[in-house]
Short mmCIF file of C-alpha atoms in Angstrom, two decimals:
data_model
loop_
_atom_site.label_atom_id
_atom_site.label_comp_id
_atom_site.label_asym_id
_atom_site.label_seq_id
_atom_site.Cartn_x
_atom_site.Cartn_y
_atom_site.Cartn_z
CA UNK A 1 0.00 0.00 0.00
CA UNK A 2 0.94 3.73 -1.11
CA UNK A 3 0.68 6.17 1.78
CA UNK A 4 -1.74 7.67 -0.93
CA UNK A 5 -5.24 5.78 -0.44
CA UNK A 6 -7.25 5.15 -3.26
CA UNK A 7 -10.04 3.30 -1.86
CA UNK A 8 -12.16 3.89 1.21
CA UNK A 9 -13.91 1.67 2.46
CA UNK A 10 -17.09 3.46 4.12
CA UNK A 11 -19.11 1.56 6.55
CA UNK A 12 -21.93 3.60 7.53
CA UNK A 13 -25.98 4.01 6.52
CA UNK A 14 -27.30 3.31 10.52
CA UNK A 15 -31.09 3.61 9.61
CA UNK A 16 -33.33 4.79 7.49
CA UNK A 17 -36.40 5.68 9.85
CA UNK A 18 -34.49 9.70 10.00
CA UNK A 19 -33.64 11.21 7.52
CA UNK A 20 -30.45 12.73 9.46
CA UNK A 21 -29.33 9.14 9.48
CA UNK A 22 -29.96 8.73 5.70
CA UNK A 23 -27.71 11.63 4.98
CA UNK A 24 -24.85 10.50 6.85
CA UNK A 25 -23.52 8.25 3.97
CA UNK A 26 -24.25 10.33 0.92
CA UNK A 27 -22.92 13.06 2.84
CA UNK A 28 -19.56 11.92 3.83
CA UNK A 29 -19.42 10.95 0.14
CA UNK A 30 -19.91 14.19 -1.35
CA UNK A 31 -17.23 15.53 1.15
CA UNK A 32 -14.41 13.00 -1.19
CA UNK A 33 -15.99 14.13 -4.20
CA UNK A 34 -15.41 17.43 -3.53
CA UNK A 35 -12.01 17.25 -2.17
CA UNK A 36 -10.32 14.46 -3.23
CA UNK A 37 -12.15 13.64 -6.45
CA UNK A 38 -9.54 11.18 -7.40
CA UNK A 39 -10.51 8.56 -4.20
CA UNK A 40 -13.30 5.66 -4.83
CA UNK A 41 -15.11 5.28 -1.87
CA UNK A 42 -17.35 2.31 -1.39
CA UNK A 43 -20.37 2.17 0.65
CA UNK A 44 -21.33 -1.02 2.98
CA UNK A 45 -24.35 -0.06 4.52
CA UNK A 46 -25.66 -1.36 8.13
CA UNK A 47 -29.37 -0.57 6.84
CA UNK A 48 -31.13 0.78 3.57
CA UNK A 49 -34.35 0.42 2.29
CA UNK A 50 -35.21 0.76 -1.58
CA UNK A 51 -36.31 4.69 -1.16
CA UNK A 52 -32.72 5.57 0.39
CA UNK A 53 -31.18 3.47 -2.52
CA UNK A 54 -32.76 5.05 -5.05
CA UNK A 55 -31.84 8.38 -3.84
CA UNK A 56 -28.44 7.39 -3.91
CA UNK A 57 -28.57 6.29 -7.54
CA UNK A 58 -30.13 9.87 -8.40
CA UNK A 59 -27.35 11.82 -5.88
CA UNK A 60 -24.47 9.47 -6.38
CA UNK A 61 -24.73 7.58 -9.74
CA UNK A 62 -21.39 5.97 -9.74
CA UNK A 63 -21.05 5.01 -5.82
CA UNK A 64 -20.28 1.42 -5.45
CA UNK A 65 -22.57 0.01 -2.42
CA UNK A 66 -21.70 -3.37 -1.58
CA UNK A 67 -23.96 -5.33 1.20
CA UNK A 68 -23.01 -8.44 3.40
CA UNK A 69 -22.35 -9.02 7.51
CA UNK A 70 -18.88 -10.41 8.59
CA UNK A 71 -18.70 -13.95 10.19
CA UNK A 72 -16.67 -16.72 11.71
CA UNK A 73 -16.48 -17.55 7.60
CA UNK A 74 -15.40 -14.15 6.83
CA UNK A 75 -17.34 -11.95 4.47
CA UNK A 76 -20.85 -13.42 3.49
CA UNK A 77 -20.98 -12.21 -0.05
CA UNK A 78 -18.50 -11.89 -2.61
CA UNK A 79 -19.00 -8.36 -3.36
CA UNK A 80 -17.71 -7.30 0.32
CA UNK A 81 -14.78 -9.28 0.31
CA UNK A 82 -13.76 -7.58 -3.16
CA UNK A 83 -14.30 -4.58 -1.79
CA UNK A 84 -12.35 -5.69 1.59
CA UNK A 85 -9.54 -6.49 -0.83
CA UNK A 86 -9.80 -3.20 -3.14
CA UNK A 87 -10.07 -0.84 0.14
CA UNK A 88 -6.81 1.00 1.69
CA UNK A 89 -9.02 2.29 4.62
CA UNK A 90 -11.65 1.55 6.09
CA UNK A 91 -13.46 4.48 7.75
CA UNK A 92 -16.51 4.52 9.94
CA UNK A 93 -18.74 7.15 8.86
CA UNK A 94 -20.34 10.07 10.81
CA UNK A 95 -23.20 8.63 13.68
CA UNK A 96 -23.95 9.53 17.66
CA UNK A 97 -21.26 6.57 18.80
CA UNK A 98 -19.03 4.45 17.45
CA UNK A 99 -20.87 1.52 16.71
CA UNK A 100 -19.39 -0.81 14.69
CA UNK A 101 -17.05 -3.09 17.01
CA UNK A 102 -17.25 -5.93 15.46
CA UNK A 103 -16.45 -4.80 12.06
CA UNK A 104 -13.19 -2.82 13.41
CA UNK A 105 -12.08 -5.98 15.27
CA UNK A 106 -12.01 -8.01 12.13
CA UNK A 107 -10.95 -5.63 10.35
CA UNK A 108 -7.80 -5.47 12.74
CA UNK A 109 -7.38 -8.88 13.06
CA UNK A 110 -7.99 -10.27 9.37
CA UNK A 111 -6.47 -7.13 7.25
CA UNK A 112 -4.25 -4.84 9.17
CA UNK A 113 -4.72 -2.01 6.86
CA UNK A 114 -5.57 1.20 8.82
CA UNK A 115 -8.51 2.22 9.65
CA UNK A 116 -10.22 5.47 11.55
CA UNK A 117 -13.68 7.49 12.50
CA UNK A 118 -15.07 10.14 10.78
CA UNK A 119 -17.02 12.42 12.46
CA UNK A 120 -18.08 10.60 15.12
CA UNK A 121 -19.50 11.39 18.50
CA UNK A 122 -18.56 9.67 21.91
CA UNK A 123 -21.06 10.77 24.95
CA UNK A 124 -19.97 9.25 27.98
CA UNK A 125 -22.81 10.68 29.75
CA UNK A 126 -25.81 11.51 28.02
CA UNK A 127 -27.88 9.36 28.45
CA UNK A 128 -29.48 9.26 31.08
CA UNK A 129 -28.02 12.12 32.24
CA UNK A 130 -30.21 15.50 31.59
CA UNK A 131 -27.78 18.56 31.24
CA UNK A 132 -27.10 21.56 29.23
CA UNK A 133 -24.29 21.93 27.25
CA UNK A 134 -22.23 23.95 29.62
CA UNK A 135 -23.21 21.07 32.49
CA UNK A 136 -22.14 18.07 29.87
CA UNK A 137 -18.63 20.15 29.76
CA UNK A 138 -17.78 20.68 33.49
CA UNK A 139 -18.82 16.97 34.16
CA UNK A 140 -16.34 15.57 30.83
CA UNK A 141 -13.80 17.65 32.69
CA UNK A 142 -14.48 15.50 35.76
CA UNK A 143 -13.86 11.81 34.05
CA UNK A 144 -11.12 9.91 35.14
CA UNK A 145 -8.56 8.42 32.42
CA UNK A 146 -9.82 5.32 33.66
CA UNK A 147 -13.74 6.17 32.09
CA UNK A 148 -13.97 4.39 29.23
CA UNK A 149 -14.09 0.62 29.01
CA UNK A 150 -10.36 -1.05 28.24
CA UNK A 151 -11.58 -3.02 24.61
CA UNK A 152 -13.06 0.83 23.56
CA UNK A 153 -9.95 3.01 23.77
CA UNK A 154 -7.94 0.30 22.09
CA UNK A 155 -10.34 0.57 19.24
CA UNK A 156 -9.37 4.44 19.40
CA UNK A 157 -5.58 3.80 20.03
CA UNK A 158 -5.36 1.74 17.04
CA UNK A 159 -6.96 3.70 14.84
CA UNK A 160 -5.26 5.98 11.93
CA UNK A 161 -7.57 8.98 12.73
CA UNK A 162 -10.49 9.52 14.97
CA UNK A 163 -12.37 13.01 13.95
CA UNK A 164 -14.30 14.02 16.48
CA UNK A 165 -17.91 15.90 15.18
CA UNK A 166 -17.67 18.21 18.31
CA UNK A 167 -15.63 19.03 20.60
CA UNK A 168 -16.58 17.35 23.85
CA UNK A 169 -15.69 14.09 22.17
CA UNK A 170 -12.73 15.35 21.71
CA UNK A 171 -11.95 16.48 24.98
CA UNK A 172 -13.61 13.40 26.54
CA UNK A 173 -10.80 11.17 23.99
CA UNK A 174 -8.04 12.99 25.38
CA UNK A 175 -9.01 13.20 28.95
CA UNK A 176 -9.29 8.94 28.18
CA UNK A 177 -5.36 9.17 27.20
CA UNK A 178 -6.03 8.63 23.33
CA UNK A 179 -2.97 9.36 21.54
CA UNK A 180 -1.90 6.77 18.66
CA UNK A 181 -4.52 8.12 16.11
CA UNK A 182 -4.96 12.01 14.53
CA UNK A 183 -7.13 12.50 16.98
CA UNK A 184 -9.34 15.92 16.23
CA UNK A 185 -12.68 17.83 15.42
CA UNK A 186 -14.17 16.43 11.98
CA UNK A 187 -17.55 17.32 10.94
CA UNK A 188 -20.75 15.20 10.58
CA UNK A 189 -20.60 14.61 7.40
CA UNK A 190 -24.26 15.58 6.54
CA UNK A 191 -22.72 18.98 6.09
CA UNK A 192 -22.04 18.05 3.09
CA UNK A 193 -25.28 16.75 1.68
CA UNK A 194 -26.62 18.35 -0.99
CA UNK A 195 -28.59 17.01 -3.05
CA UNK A 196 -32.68 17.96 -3.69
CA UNK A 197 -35.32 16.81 -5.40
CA UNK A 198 -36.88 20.36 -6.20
CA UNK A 199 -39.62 18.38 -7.86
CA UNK A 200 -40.80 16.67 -5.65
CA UNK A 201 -40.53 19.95 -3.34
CA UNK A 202 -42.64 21.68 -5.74
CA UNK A 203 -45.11 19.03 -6.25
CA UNK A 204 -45.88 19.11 -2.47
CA UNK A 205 -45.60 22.75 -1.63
CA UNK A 206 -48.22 23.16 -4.67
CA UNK A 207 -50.43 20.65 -2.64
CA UNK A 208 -49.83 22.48 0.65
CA UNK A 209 -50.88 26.20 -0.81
CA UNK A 210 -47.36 26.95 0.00
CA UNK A 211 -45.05 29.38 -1.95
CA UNK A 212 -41.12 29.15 -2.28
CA UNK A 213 -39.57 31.77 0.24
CA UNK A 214 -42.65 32.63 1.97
CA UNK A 215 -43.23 29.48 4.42
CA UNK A 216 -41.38 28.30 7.49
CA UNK A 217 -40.38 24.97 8.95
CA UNK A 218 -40.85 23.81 11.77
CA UNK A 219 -39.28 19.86 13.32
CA UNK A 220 -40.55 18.10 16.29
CA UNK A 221 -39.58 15.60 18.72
CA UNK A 222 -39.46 13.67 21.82
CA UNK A 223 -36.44 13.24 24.27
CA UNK A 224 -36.26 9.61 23.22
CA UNK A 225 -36.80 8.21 20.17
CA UNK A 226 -39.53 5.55 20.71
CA UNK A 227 -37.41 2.54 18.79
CA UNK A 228 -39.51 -0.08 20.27
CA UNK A 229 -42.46 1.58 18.85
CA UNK A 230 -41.09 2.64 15.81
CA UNK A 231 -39.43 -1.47 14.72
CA UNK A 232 -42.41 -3.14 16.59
CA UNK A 233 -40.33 -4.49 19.33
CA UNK A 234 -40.92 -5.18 22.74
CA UNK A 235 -39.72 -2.38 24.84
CA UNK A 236 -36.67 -3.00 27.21
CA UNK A 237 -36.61 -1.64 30.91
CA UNK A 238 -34.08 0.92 29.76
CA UNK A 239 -36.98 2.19 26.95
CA UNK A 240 -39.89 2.13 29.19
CA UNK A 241 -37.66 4.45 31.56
CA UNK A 242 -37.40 7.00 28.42
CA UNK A 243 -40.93 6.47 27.15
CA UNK A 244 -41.64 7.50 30.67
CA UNK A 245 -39.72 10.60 30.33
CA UNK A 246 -41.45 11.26 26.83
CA UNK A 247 -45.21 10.81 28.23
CA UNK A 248 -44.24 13.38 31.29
CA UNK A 249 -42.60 16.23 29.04
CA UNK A 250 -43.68 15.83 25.16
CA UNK A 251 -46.12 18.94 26.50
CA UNK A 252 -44.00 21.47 27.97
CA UNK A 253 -40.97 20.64 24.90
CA UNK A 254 -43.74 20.92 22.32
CA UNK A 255 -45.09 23.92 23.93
CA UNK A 256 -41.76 25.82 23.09
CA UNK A 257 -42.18 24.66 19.32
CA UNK A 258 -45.48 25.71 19.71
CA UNK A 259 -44.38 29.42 20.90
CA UNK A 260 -42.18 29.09 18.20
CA UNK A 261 -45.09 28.99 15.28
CA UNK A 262 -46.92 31.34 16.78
CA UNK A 263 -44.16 33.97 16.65
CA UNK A 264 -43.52 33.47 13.06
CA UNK A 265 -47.03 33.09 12.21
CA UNK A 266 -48.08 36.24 14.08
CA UNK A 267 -44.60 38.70 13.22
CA UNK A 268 -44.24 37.33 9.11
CA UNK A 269 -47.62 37.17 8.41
CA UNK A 270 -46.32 33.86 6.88
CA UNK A 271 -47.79 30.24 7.35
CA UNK A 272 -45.79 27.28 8.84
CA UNK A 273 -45.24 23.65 7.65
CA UNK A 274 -44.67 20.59 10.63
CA UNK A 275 -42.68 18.15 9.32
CA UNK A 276 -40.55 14.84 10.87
CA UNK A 277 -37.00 14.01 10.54
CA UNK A 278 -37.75 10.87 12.40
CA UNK A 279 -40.73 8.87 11.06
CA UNK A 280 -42.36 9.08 14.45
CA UNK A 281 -42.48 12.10 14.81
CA UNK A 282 -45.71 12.58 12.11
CA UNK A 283 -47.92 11.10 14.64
CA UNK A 284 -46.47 13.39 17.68
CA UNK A 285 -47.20 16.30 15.29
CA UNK A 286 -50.66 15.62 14.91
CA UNK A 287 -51.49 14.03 17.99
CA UNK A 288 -49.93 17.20 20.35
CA UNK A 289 -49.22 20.09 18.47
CA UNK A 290 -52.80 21.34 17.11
CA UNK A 291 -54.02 21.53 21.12
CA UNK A 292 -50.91 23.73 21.57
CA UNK A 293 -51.90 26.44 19.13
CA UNK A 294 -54.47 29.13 18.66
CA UNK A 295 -57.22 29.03 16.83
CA UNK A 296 -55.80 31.91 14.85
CA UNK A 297 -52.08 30.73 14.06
CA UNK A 298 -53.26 26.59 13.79
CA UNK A 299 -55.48 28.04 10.23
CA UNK A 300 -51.65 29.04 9.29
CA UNK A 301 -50.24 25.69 10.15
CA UNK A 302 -49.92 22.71 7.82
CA UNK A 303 -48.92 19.56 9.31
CA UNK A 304 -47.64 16.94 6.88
CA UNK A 305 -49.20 13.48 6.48
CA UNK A 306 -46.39 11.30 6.04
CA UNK A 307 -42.53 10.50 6.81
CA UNK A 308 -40.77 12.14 3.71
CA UNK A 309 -37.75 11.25 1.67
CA UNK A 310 -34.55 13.15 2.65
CA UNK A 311 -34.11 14.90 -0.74
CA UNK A 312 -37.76 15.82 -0.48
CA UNK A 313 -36.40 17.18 2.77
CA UNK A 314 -33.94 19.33 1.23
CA UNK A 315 -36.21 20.67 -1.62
CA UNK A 316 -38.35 22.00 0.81
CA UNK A 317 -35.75 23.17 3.21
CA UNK A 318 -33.86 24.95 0.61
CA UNK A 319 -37.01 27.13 -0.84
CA UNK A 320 -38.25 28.13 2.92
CA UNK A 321 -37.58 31.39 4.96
CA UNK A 322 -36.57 29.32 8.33
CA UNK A 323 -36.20 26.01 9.71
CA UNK A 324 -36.78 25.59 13.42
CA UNK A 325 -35.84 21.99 14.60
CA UNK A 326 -35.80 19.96 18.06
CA UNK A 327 -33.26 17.17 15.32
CA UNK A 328 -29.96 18.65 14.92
CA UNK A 329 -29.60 17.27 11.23
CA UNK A 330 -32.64 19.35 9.96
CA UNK A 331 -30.21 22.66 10.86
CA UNK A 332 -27.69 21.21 9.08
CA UNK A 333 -29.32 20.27 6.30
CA UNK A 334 -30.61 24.08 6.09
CA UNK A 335 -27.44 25.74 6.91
CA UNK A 336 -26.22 24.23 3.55
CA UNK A 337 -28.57 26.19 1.91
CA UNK A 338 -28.26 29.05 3.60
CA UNK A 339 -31.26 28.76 5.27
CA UNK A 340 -31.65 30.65 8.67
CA UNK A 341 -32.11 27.80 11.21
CA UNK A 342 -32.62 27.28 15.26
CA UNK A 343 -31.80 24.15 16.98
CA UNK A 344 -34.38 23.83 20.02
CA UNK A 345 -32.01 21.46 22.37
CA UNK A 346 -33.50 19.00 25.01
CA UNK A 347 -31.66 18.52 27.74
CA UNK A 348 -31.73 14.40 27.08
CA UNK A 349 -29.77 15.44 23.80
CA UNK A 350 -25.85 14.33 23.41
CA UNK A 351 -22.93 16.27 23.50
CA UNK A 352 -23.33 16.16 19.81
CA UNK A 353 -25.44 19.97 19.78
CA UNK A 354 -22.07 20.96 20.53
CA UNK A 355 -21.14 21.15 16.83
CA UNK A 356 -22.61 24.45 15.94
CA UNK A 357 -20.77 26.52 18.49
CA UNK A 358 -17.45 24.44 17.36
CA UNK A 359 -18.68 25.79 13.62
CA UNK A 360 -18.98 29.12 14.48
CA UNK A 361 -22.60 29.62 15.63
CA UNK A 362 -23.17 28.84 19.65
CA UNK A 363 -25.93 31.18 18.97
CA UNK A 364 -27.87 28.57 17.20
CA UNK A 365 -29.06 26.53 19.43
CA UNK A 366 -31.43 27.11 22.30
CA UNK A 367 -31.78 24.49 25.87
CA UNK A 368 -35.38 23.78 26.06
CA UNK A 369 -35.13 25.61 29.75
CA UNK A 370 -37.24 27.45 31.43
CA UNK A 371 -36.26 30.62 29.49
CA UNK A 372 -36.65 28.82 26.07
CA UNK A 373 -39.93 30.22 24.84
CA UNK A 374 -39.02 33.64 25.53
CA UNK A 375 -35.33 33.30 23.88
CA UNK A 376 -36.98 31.29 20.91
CA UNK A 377 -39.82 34.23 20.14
CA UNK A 378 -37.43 36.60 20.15
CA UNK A 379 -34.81 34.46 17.89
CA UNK A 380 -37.99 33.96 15.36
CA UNK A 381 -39.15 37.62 15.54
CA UNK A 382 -35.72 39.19 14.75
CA UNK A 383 -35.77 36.40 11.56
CA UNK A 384 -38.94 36.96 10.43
CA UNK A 385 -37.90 40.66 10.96
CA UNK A 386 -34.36 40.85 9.11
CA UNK A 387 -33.41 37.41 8.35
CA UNK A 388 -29.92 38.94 6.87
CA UNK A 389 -27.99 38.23 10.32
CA UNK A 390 -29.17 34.59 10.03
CA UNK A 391 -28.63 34.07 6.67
CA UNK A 392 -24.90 35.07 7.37
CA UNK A 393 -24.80 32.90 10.18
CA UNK A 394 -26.16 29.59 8.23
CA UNK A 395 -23.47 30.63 5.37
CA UNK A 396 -20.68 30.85 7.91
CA UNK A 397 -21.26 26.86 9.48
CA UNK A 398 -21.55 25.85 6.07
CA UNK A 399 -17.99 27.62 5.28
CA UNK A 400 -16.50 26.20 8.30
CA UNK A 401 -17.61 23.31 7.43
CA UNK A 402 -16.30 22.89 4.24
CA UNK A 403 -13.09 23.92 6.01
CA UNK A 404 -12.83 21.54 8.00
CA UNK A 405 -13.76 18.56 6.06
CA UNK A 406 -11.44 19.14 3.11
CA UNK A 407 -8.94 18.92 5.71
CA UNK A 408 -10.33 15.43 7.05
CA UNK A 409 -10.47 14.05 3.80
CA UNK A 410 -7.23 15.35 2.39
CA UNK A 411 -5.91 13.74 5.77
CA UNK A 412 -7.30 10.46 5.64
CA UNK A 413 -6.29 10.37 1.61
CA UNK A 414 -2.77 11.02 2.14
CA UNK A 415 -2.37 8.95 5.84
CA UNK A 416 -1.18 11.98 7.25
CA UNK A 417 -2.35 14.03 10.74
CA UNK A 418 -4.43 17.19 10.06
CA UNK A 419 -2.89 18.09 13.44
CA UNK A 420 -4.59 20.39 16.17
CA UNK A 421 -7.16 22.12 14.96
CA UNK A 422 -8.89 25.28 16.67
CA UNK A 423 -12.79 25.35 16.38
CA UNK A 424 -14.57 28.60 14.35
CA UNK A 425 -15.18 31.72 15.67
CA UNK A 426 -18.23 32.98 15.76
CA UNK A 427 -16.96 36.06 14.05
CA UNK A 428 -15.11 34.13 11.58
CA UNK A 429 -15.77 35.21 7.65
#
C-alpha cells in the first residue's frame, strides 16, 4: 500500500427511519468528491431500504454500495470481500457513537490495513443524564482516564484517525489518554449533503398552498426516540424508563415549538409547515401540536401526512424562509442552503449539539429551559424581521464546514495528521 489511499472503504448508513441518518452516507461521500475527487469510496451499509437506494442512484450515480455481515467464515458475499480487498481504509462514517465493534475488530485482526472514525461522536454521559451543554462540559472535565471501558480506547488507540464531530468528544478522547490516532474535530458529514429533489418539493408545496420563500419549517420531537415503537419491538426496561420521560414532558418541549409557530405566524404574516426528521415524529405532530396552538395561528399551520424522503427534505428546506428543529440534522441540512435555522435542544440530547458553536454559531441553538420560549420568540421575531444576520450565520457553518472537512479528507487520503485544529469563531468570515 501507497501512503496515498485510493479506496475507502465506508461503513456507515445506521437507519433509514431519519432522515439525518440517511444523509450521513451520501454526505460523507460528497465531502471526497469534492475534495479528493480522485478517491473511490465504497459504501457497505448497516441498513437501507429501496427509497434511500434510489436516492443514492439519483445523488451518487457511480457510488459502489456493496452489502453483506462479517462472520466466523469471513465476508458473506462476494461483493464485500472484493471490496475488503480493493479498500486501503476503512473508515466509519459520521453517527452519535461508534458503533461498529465488530467490524473494526475483524478488520484489525484479518487485514491490518488502517482504519479510523469520521465524524463521530462519543457521549460518555448523556444518556441518562439530563444537562445543558455547559453542564455536559464541566462533568467531561471531571472523568477519570480510567472512564472508558479497556476493549473501547484500544479501538481508538489503534486507529489511523479519529475526527471528532464536536468538541466534547474530543476532549472526553483525550481526557481517556487517546494518543496513537490524529485525533481531532471532523464534521458530521451531513454537512455536506446536498442534493434535492426540487420536484418533488414543488409538487408538495403546490399541494400544501405553499409558496417558495414565503413558508417556514418547523421539526418536532421527543427526548427519546420511541425505537420499540417505531421497529415493533418489545420495549426493554431501559426504553420504558425513556418512554416515561417522553409521556411526562412531550407537553412542555412541544409547547416551546409551539411558541415558536406562533411567533412566526403572528410577526411574518407567513404560514408554517410541521414536518418529521424521524418517522415518528408525524404522529407526535398531529397528535400534540394542534391543542398547543391558537385558533388563529393553527389556520396558518400545515402539518404533513407522512414521513418524507430526505431529498424531499432538502427541496423543501432549501425554498423556505426558516427552519426551526428539536433534530440537529434538519439545521444542518438548512445551513447548507443558507437557510436561517434554530436548533431547540432537550436537555436528554448528546454532547453532539455541541457542533454548531465548534462551527462558528453557539448562537444557534437554544436548551429547552425554562427561558426557552421567551429566547426562541425573540430568535424567530428578529428572523422573520431581518433574516440577513441569520442568513450570514447559516453561510458561515456551512464555510466552516467545508473547512474543516477538506482537511479530514485530504488527511485520511494522504495517511497523514491534520494536526490540532482550533474550532470557528463565531466572528469568523
Amino acid at each position: 500500500m501507497t501512503s496515498t489511499r485510493h479506496t475507502v472503504l465506508l461503513r456507515s448508513s445506521w437507519a433509514t427511519v431519519n432522515i439525518g441518518d440517511v444523509a450521513h452516507s451520501p454526505g460523507v461521500v460528497r465531502a471526497f468528491q469534492r475534495f479528493a475527487p480522485e478517491v473511490e469510496v465504497i459504501l457497505w451499509p448497516v441498513r437501507l431500504e429501496e427509497r434511500e437506494r434510489s436516492m443514492l442512484r439519483h445523488a451518487l450515480p457511480d457510488l459502489r454500495v456493496v452489502d453483506g455481515t462479517l462472520d466466523g467464515d469471513g465476508p458473506s458475499t462476494p461483493e464485500l470481500a472484493a471490496a475488503i480487498d480493493d479498500a486501503d481504509v476503512l473508515m466509519h462514517g459520521s453517527g452519535a457513537d461508534a458503533f461498529q465493534s465488530t467490524e473494526i475488530d475483524w478488520w484489525r485482526r484479518h487485514v491490518g490495513r488502517p482504519y479510523g472514525y469520521f465524524g463521530v461522536t462519543v457521549d460518555p454521559l448523556c444518556p441518562p443524564t439530563v444537562a445543558t451543554l455547559p453542564e455536559l462540559a464541566q462533568m467531561v472535565d471531571q472523568l477519570p482516564p480510567s472512564y472508558l471501558d479497556d476493549d473501547v480506547k484500544d479501538r481508538f488507540d489503534g486507529a489511523d484517525f479519529v475526527y471528532c464531530r464536536e468538541t466534547l468528544t474530543l476532549a472526553t478522547l483525550r481526557s481517556q489518554k487517546i494518543t496513537r490516532p490524529d485525533l481531532t474535530f471532523g464534521p458530521d458529514g451531513t454537512f455536506a449533503f446536498d442534493h434535492t429533489d426540487a420536484v418533488a418539493a414543488a409538487r408538495l408545496l403546490e399541494g400544501l398552498g405553499l409558496q417558495p420563500g414565503r413558508f417556514a419549517c418547523f421539526v418536532p420531537r421527543l427526548r427519546y426516540s420511541p425505537y420499540a415503537k417505531i421497529y415493533g419491538t418489545d420495549p426493554t426496561r431501559e426504553q420504558m424508563r425513556r418512554d416515561a420521560v417522553n409521556a411526562a414532558t412531550v407537553t412542555q418541549d412541544l409547547a416551546v415549538l409551539a411558541a415558536a409557530i406562533e411567533s412566526w405566524v403572528r410577526v411574518s404574516g407567513l404560514p408554517a409547515i410541521v414536518v418529521p426528521e424521524m418517522s415518528y415524529a408525524v404522529e407526535l405532530a398531529h397528535e400534540h401540536l394542534p391543542r398547543l396552538l391558537s385558533p388563529q395561528t393553527l389556520g396558518q399551520v400545515r402539518v404533513l401526512d407522512r414521513y418524507w424522503p430526505l431529498e424531499e427534505a432538502t427541496g423543501v428546506y432549501a425554498v423556505s424562509s426558516l427552519v426551526v428543529s428539536m433534530e440537529c440534522h434538519s439545521p444542518i441540512l438548512a445551513a447548507r442552503h443558507a437557510i436561517p435555522t434554530i436548533y431547540l435542544r432537550q436537555p436528554t440530547e448528546t454532547t453532539k449539539s455541541q457542533m454548531f458553536a465548534d462551527l462558528g454559531a453557539p448562537d444557534l441553538v437554544i436548551e429547552l429551559d425554562h427561558r426557552a420560549a421567551a429566547t426562541v420568540v425573540a430568535a424567530v421575531t428578529d428572523i422573520a424581521t431581518d433574516p440577513a444576520p441569520a442568513v450570514a450565520r447559516s453561510r458561515r457553518v456551512a464555510a466552516n464546514a467545508d473547512d474543516a472537512l477538506r482537511a479530514a479528507v485530504r488527511a485520511c487520503v494522504a495517511g497523514q495528521p491534520i494536526g490540532l485544529r482550533t474550532p470557528a469563531r463565531s466572528d469568523d468570515a
